[in-house]
PDB file of C-alpha atoms in Angstrom:
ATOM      1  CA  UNK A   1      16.801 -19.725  -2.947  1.00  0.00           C
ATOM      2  CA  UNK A   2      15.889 -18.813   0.599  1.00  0.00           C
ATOM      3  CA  UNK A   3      12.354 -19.474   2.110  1.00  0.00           C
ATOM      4  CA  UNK A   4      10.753 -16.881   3.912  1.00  0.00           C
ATOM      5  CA  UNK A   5       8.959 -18.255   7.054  1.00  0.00           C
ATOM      6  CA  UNK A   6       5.209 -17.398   7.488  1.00  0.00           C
ATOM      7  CA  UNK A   7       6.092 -14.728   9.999  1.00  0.00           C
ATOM      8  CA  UNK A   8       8.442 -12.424   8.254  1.00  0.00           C
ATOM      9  CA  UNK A   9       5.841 -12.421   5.491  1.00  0.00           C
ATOM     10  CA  UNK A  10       2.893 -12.018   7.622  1.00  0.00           C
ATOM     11  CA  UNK A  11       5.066  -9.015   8.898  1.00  0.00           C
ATOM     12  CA  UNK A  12       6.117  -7.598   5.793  1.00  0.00           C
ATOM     13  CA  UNK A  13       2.577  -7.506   4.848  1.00  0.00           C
ATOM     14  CA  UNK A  14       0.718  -6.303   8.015  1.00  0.00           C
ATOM     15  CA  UNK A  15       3.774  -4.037   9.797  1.00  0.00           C
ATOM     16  CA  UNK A  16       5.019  -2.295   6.578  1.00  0.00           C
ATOM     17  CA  UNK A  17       2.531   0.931   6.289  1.00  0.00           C
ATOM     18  CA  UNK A  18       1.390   0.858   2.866  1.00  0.00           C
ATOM     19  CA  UNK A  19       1.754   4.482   2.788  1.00  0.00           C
ATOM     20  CA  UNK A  20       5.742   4.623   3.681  1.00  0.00           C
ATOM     21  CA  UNK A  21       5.442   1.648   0.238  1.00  0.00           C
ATOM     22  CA  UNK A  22       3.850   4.307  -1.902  1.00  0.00           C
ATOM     23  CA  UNK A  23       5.607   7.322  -0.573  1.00  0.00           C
ATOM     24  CA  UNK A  24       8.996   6.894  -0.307  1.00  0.00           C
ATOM     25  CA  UNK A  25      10.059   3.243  -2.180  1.00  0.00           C
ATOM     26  CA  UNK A  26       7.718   4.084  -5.137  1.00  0.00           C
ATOM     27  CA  UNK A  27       7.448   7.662  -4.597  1.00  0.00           C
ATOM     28  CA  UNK A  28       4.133   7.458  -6.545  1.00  0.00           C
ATOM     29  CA  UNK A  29       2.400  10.597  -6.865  1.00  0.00           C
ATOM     30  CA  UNK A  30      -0.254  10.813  -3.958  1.00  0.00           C
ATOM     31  CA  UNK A  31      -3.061  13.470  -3.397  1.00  0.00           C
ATOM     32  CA  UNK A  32      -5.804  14.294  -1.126  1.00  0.00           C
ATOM     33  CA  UNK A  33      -9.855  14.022  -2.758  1.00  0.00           C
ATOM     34  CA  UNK A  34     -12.395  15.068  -0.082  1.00  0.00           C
ATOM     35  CA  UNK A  35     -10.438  14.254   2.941  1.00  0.00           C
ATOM     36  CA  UNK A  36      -9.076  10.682   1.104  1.00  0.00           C
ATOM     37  CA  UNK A  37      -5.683  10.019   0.700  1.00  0.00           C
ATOM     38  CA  UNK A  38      -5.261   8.328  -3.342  1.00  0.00           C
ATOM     39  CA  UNK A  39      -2.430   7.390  -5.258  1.00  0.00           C
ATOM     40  CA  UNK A  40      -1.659   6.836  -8.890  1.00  0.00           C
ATOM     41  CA  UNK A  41      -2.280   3.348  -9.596  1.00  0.00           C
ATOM     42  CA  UNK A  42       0.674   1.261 -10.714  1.00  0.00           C
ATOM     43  CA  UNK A  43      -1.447  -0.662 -12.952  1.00  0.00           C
ATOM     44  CA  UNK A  44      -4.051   1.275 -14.506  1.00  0.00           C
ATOM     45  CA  UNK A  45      -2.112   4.884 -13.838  1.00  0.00           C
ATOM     46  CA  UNK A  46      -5.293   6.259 -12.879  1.00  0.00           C
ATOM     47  CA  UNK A  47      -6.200   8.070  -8.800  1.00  0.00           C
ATOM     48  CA  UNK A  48      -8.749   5.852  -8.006  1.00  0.00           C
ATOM     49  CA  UNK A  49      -7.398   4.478  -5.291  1.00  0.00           C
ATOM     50  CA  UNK A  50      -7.579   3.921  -1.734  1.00  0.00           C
ATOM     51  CA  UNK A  51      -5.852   2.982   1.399  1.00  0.00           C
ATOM     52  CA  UNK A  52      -6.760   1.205   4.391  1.00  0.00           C
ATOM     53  CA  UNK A  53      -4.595   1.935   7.016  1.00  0.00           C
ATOM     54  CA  UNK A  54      -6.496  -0.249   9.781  1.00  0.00           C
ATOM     55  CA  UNK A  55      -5.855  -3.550   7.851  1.00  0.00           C
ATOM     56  CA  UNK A  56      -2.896  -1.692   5.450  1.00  0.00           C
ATOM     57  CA  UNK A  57      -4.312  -2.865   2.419  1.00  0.00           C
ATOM     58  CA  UNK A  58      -5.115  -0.579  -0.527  1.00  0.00           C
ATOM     59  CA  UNK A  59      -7.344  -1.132  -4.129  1.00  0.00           C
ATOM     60  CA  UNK A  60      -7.952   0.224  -7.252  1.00  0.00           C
ATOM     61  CA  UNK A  61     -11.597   0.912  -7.840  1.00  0.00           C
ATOM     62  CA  UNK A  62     -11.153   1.421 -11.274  1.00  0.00           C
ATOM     63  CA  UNK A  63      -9.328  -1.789 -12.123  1.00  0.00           C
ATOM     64  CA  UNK A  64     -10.015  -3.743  -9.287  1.00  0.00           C
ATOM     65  CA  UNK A  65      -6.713  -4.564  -7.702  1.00  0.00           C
ATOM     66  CA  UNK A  66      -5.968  -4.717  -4.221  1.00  0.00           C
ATOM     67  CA  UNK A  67      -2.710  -4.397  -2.435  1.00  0.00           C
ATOM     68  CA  UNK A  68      -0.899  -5.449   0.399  1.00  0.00           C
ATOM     69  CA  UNK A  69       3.293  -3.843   0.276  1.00  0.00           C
ATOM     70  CA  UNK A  70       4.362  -6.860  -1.676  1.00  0.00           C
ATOM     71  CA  UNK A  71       1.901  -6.894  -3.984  1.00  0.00           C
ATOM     72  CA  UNK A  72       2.429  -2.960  -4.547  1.00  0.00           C
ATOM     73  CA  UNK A  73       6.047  -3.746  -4.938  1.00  0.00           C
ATOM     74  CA  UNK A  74       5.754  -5.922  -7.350  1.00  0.00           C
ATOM     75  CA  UNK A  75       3.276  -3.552  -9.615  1.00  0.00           C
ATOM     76  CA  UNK A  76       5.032  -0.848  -8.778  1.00  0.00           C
ATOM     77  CA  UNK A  77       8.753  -1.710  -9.513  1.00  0.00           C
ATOM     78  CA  UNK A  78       8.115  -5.012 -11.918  1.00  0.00           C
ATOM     79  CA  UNK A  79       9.646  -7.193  -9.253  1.00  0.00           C
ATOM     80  CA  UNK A  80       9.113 -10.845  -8.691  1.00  0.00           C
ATOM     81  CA  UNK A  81       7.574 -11.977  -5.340  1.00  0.00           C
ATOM     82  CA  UNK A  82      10.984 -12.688  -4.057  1.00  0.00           C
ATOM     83  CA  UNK A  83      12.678  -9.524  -4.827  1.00  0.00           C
ATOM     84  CA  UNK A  84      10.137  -7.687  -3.360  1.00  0.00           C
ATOM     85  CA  UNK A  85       9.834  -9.457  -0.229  1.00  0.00           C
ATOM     86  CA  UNK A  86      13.892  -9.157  -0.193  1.00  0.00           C
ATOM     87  CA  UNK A  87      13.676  -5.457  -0.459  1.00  0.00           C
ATOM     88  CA  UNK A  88      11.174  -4.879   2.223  1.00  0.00           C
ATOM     89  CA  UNK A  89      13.555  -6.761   4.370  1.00  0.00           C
ATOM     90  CA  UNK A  90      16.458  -4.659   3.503  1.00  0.00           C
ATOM     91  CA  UNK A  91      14.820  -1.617   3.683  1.00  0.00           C
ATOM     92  CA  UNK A  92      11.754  -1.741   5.908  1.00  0.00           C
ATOM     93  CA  UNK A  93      10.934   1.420   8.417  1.00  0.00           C
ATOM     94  CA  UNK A  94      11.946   2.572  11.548  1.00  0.00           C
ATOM     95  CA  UNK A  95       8.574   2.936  14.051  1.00  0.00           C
ATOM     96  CA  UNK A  96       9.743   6.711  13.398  1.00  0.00           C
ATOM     97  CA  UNK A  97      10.366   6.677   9.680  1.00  0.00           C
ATOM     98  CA  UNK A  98       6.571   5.742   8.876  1.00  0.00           C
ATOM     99  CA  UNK A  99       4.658   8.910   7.810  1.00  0.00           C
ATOM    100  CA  UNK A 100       2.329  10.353  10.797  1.00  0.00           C
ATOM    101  CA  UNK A 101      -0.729  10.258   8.765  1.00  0.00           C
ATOM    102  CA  UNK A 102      -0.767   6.736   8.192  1.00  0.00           C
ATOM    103  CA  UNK A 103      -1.444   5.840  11.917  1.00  0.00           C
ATOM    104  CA  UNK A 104      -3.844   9.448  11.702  1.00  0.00           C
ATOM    105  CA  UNK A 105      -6.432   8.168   9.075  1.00  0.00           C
ATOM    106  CA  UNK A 106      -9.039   6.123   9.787  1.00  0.00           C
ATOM    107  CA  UNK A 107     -11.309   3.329   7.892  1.00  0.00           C
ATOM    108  CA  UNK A 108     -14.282   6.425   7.200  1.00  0.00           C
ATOM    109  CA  UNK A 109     -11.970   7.568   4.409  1.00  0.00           C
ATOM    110  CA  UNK A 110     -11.368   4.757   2.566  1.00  0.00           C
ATOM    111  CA  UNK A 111     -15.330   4.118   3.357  1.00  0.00           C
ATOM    112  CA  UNK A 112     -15.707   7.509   2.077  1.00  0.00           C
ATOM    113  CA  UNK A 113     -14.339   6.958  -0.798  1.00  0.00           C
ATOM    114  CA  UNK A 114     -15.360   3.389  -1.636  1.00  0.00           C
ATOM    115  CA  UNK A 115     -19.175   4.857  -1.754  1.00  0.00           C
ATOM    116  CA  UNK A 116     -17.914   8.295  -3.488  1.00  0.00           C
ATOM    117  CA  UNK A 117     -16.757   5.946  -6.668  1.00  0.00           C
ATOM    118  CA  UNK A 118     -19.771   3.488  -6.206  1.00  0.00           C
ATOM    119  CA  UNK A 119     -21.733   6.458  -6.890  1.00  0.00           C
ATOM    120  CA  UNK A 120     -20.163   7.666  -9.765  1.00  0.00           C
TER     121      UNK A 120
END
């Protein structure tokens, strides 16, 4: 089995934009809440999500997960660690093929949001 060195995976996990993960390898369905972007959550199946775009880590505030593109993978699809990490690799953006709105949304959202649900 090959080893993946500390800097493809510290790669895979900062440079792949969570959203490009969601949108077009899971193609999960996404929507828009009060000017926050949410997804359906590939463990608990429920939009309480959110995404950070600064640090490209999403969670789940209903069940508590977070998510980096590996992890997401690996809810998302039932992979193992290694196939998702091997997929990213095959299959990992262009600078171009990233949606615009990724690098366009900013940490007040997912603040936003994280205090809309706290409320709740």
């Amino acid at each position: 089995m090959k080893r993946f060195t500390d800097n493809e995976l510290r790669r895979l996990r900062n440079e792949i934009p969570l959203r490009w993960v969601i949108e077009i390898l899971l193609q999960l369905p996404t929507k828009e809440v009060e000017g926050v972007y949410r997804f359906l959550c590939p463990v608990c199946n429920e939009f309480q999500t959110g995404l950070n775009p600064h640090t490209n880590l999403a969670r789940c505030f209903l069940c508590k997960k977070n998510f980096n593109p590996i992890e997401l993978l690996m809810a998302g699809r039932g992979l193992s660690f290694v196939q998702s990490v091997n997929l990213l690799l095959q299959k990992e953006p262009s600078s171009n093929e990233a949606p615009q709105h990724q690098r366009d949304e900013s940490e007040a959202g997912f603040s936003k949001l994280a205090e809309i649900l706290h409320q709740q």
